[in-house]
Coordinates of C-alpha atoms and ligand atoms in Angstrom, one line a residue:
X1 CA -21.9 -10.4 4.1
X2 CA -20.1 -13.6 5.0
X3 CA -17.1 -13.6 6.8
X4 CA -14.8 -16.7 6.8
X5 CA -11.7 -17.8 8.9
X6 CA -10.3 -20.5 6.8
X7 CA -9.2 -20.9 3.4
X8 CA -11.4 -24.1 2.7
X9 CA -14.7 -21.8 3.9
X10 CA -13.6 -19.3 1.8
X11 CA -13.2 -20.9 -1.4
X12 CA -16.2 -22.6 -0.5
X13 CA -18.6 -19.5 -0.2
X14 CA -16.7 -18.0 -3.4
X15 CA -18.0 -20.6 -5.6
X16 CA -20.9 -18.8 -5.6
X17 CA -19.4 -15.3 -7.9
X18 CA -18.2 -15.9 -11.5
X19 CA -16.8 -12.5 -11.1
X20 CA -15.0 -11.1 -8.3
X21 CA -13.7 -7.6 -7.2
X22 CA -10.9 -7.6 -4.3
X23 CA -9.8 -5.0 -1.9
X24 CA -6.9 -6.7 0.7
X25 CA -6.0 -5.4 3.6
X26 CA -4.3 -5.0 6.9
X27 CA -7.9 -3.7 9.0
X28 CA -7.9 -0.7 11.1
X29 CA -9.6 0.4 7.8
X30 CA -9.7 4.2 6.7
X31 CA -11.5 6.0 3.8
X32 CA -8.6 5.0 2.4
X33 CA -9.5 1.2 2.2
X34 CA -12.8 2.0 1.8
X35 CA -12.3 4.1 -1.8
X36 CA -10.4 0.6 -3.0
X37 CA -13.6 -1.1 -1.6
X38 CA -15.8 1.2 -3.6
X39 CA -14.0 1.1 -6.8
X40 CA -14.2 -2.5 -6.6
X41 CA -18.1 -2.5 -5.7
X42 CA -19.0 -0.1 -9.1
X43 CA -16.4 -2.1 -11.1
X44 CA -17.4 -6.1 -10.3
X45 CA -21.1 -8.0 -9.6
X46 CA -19.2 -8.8 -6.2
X47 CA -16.7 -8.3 -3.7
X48 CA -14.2 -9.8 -1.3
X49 CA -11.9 -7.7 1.2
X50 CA -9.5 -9.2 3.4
X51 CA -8.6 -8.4 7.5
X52 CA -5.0 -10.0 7.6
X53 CA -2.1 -8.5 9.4
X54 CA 0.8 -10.2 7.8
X55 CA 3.5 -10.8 10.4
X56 CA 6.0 -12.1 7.6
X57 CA 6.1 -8.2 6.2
X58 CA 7.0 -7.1 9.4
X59 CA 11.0 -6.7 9.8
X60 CA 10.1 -5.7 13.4
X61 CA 8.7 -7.1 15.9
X62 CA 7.3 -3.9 18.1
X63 CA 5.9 -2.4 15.0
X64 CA 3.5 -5.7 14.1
X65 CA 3.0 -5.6 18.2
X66 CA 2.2 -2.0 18.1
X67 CA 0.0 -2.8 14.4
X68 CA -3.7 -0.9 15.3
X69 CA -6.6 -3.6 15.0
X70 CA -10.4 -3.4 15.4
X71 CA -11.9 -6.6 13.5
X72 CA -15.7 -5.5 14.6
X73 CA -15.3 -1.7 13.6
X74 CA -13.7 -3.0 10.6
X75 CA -16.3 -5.8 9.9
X76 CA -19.3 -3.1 10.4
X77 CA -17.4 -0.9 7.5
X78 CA -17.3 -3.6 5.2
X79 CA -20.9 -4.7 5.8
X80 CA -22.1 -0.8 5.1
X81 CA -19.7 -0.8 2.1
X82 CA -22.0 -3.7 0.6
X83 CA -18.9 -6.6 0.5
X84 CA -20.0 -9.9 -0.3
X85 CA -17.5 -11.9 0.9
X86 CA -14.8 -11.4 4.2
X87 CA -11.5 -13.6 4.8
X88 CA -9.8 -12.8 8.2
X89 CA -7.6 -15.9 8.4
X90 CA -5.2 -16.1 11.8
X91 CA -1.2 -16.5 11.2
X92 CA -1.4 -19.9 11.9
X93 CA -4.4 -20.4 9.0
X94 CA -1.6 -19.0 6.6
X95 CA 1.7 -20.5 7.9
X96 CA 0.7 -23.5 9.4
X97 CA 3.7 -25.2 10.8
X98 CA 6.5 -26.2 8.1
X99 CA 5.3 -23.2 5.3
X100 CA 8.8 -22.0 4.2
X101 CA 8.0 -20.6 0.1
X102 CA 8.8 -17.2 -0.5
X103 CA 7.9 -14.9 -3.3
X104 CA 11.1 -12.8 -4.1
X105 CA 10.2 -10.0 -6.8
X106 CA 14.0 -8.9 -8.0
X107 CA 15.6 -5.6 -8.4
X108 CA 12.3 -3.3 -7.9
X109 CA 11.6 -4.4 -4.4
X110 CA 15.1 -4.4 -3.2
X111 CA 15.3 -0.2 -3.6
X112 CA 13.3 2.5 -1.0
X113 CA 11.3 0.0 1.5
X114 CA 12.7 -2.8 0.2
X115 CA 16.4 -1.1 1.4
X116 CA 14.8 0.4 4.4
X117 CA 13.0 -2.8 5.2
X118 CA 14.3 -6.1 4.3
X119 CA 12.4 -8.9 3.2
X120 CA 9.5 -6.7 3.0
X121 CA 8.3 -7.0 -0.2
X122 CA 9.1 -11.1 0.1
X123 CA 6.4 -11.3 2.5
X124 CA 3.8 -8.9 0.6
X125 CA 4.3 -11.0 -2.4
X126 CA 4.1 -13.9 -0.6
X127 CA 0.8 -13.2 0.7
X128 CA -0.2 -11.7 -1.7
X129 CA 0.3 -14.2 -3.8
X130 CA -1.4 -16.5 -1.7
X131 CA -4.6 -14.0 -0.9
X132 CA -4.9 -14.4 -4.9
X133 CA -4.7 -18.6 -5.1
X134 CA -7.4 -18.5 -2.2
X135 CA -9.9 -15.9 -3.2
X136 CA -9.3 -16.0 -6.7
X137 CA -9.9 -12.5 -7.9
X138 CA -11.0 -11.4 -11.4
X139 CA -9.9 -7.8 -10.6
X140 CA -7.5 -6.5 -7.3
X141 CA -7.8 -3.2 -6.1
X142 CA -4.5 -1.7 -4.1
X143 CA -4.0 2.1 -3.4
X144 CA -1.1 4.1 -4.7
X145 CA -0.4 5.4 -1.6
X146 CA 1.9 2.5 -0.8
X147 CA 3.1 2.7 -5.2
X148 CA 5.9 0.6 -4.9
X149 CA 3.4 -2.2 -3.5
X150 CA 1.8 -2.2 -6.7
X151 CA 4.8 -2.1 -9.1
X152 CA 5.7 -5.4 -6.9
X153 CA 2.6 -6.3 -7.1
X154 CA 2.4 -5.9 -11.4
X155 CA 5.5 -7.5 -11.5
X156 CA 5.0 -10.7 -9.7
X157 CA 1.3 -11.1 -11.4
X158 CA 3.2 -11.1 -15.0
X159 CA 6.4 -13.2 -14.1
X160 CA 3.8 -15.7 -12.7
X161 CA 0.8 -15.4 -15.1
X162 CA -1.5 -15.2 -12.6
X163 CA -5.1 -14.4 -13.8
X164 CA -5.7 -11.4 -12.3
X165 CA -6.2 -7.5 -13.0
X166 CA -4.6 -5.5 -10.6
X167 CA -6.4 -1.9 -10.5
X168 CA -4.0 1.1 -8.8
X169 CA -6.3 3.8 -7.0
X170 CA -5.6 7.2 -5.9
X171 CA -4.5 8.0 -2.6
X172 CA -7.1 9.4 -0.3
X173 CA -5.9 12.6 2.0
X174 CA -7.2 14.0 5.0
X175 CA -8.2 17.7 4.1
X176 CA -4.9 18.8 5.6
X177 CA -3.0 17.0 3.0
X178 CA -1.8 14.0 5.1
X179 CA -2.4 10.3 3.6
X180 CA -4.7 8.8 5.5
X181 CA -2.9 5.3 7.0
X182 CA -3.6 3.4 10.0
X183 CA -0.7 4.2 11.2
X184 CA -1.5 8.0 11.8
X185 CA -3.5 6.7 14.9
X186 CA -0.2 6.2 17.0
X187 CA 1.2 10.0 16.2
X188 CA 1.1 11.7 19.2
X189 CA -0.6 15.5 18.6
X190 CA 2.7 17.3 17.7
X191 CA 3.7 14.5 15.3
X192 CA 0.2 15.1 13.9
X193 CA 0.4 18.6 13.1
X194 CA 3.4 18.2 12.1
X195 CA 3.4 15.3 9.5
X196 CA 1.2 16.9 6.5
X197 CA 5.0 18.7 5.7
X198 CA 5.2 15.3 3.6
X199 CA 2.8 15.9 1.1
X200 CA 3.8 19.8 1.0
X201 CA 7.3 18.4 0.3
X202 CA 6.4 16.1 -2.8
X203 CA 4.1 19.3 -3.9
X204 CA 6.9 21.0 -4.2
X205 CA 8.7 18.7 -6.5
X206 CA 5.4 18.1 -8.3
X207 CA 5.2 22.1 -8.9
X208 CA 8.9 22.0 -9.8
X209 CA 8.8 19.7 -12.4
X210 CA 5.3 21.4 -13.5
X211 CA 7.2 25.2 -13.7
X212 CA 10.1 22.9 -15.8
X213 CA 12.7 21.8 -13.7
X214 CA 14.2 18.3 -15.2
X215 CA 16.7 17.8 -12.4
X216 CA 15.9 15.0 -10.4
X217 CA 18.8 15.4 -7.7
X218 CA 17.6 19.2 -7.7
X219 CA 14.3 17.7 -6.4
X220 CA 15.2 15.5 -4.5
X221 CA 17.5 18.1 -2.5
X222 CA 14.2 20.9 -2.4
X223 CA 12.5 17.7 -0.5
X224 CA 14.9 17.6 1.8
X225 CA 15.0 21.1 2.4
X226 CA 11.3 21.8 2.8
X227 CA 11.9 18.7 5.9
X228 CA 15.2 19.8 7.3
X229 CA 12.6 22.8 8.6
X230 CA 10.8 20.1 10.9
X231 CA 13.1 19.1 13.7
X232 CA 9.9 16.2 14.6
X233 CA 10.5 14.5 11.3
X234 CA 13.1 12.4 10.5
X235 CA 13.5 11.8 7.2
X236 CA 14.6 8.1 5.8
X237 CA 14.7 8.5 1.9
X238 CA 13.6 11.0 -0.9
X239 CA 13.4 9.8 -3.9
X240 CA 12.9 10.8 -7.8
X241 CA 12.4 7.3 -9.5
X242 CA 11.0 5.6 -13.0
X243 CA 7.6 4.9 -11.7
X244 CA 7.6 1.0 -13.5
X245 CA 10.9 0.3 -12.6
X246 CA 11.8 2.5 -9.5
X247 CA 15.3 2.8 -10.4
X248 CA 16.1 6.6 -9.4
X249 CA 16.5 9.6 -12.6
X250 CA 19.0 11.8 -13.0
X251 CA 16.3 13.7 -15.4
X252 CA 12.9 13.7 -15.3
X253 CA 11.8 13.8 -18.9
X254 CA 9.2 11.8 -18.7
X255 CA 6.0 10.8 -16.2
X256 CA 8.2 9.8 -13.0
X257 CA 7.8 8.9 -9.4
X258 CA 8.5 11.3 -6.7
X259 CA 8.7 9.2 -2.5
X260 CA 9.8 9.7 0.5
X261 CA 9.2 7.7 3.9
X262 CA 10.2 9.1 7.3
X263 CA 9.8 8.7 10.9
X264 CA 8.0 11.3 13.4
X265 CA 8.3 10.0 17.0
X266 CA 8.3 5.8 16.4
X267 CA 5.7 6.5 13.3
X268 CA 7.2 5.7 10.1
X269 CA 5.0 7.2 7.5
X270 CA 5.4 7.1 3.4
X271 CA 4.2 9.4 1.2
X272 CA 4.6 9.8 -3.1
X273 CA 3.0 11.9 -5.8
X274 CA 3.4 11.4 -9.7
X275 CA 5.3 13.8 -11.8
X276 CA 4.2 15.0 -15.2
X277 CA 6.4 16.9 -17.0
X278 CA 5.3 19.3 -19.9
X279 CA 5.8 17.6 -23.3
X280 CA 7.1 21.1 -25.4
Ligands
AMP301 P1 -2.9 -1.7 4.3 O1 -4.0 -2.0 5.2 O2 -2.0 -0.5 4.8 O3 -2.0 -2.9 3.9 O4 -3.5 -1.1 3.0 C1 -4.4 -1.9 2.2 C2 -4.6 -1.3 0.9 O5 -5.2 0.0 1.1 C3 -3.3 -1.1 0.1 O6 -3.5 -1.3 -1.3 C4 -3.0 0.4 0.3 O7 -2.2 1.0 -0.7 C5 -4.4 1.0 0.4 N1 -4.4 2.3 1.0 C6 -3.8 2.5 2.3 N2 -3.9 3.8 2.6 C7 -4.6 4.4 1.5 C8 -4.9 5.8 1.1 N3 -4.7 6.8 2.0 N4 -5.5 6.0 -0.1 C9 -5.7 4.9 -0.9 N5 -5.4 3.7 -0.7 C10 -4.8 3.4 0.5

């Protein structure tokens, strides 16, 4: 495994792949991470990941401060998981002084964490978009776990007709229910046992819409009740959306999206299953 710093050594040591699978990431990496890693080793000759905390995706300052890292626990993964190729770049490798473009994707990353977060999905394009110039991907692999991420994502790669495959993969869950995320490391105990009431939550909706319910603010309201029960949870948005588009249903009648982000203690956590209603 070769592990590069700079976007010159990188593009360098890729000239050695035709064909090139691509996991990125923020490190502090999780069986999560490593099922994106995976897919991309069965699905591509070889494969890149990236270590890169993006501080530009960050609307706060004490939540990149507070951001988990471990770049030798995370390099040691990546060698076990058979990756070819590493880039862990520094902030100033990828905004040098005087780097002011921005990526903004339009009306799907303005809704849920792009109204929660400004100018979050501007900097996850952006580097993203830039991750894809310098490593040059054939396919990408991103996690649905973070679903509006990858309808961003989608719909930057077709406005720009950038030659890339983006693959979507499942979310991985502790046994408990909970998707795994770095940032479950900084729940304290309580906020632990507390915080696999998301997923029950969206099962809820998902068994809803399963047993026929087509209401979407009727699901969204049986969310928030199954969270109003949990005094350490504080919930920011539910959500019953178009999964392409993200714009929120007032029926689900077909395949839809159901989301929800929240806070437990300073954790802010985000959570989403897929709905499939019966065709009759
Ligand atoms: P992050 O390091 O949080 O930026 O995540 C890097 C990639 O891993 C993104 O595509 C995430 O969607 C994906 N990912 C994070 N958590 C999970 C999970 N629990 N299951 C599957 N993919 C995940």
């Amino acid at each position: 495994m070769r592990v590069l710093e700079t976007v010159a050594a990188f593009r360098e040591a890729r000239r050695a792949h035709a064909v090139l699978g691509f996991a990125p990431t923020m490190g502090f990496l999780h069986d999560g991470h490593l099922s994106l890693v995976a897919r991309a080793r069965a699905e591509n000759p070889a494969v890149a990941a990236s270590l890169f905390v993006n501080p530009t995706q960050f609307g706060d300052a004490r939540d990149l401060l507070l951001y988990p890292r471990d770049l030798p626990g995370d390099l040691a993964k990546l060698e076990r998981a058979g990756v070819d190729l590493v880039f862990a770049p520094s902030a100033q490798e990828m905004y040098p002084p005087g780097a002011a473009t921005r990526i903004e994707v339009g009306a799907i990353a303005e809704v849920l964490e792009g109204a929660s977060r400004p100018g979050h999905f501007a900097g996850v394009a952006t580097v993203v978009a830039k991750l894809f110039s310098i490593v040059a991907p054939t396919r990408a692999y991103f996690g649905r776990k973070d679903a509006q991420q990858v309808a961003v994502v989608r719909r930057m790669v077709v406005d720009l007709d950038l030659p890339v495959e983006i693959v979507a993969c499942e979310t991985v869950r502790d046994p408990d229910g909970l998707a795994l995320s770095s940032r479950n490391a900084r729940l304290s105990p309580a906020g632990r046992a507390v915080a696999p009431a998301l997923h029950r939550a969206l099962l809820r909706a998902q068994a809803a819409v399963a047993a026929g319910a087509r209401d979407a603010e009727e699901l969204r309201a049986a969310m928030r009740e199954a969270l109003a029960a949990e005094p350490l949870i504080a919930l920011d948005y539910v959500s019953v959306a178009d999964p392409d588009t993200l714009a929120e249903l007032d029926r689900v009648d077909a395949p839809a999206l159901a989301s929800l982000a929240a806070r437990i203690g300073d954790v802010r956590l985000i959570d989403n299953l897929p709905l499939t209603p019966k065709t009759p």
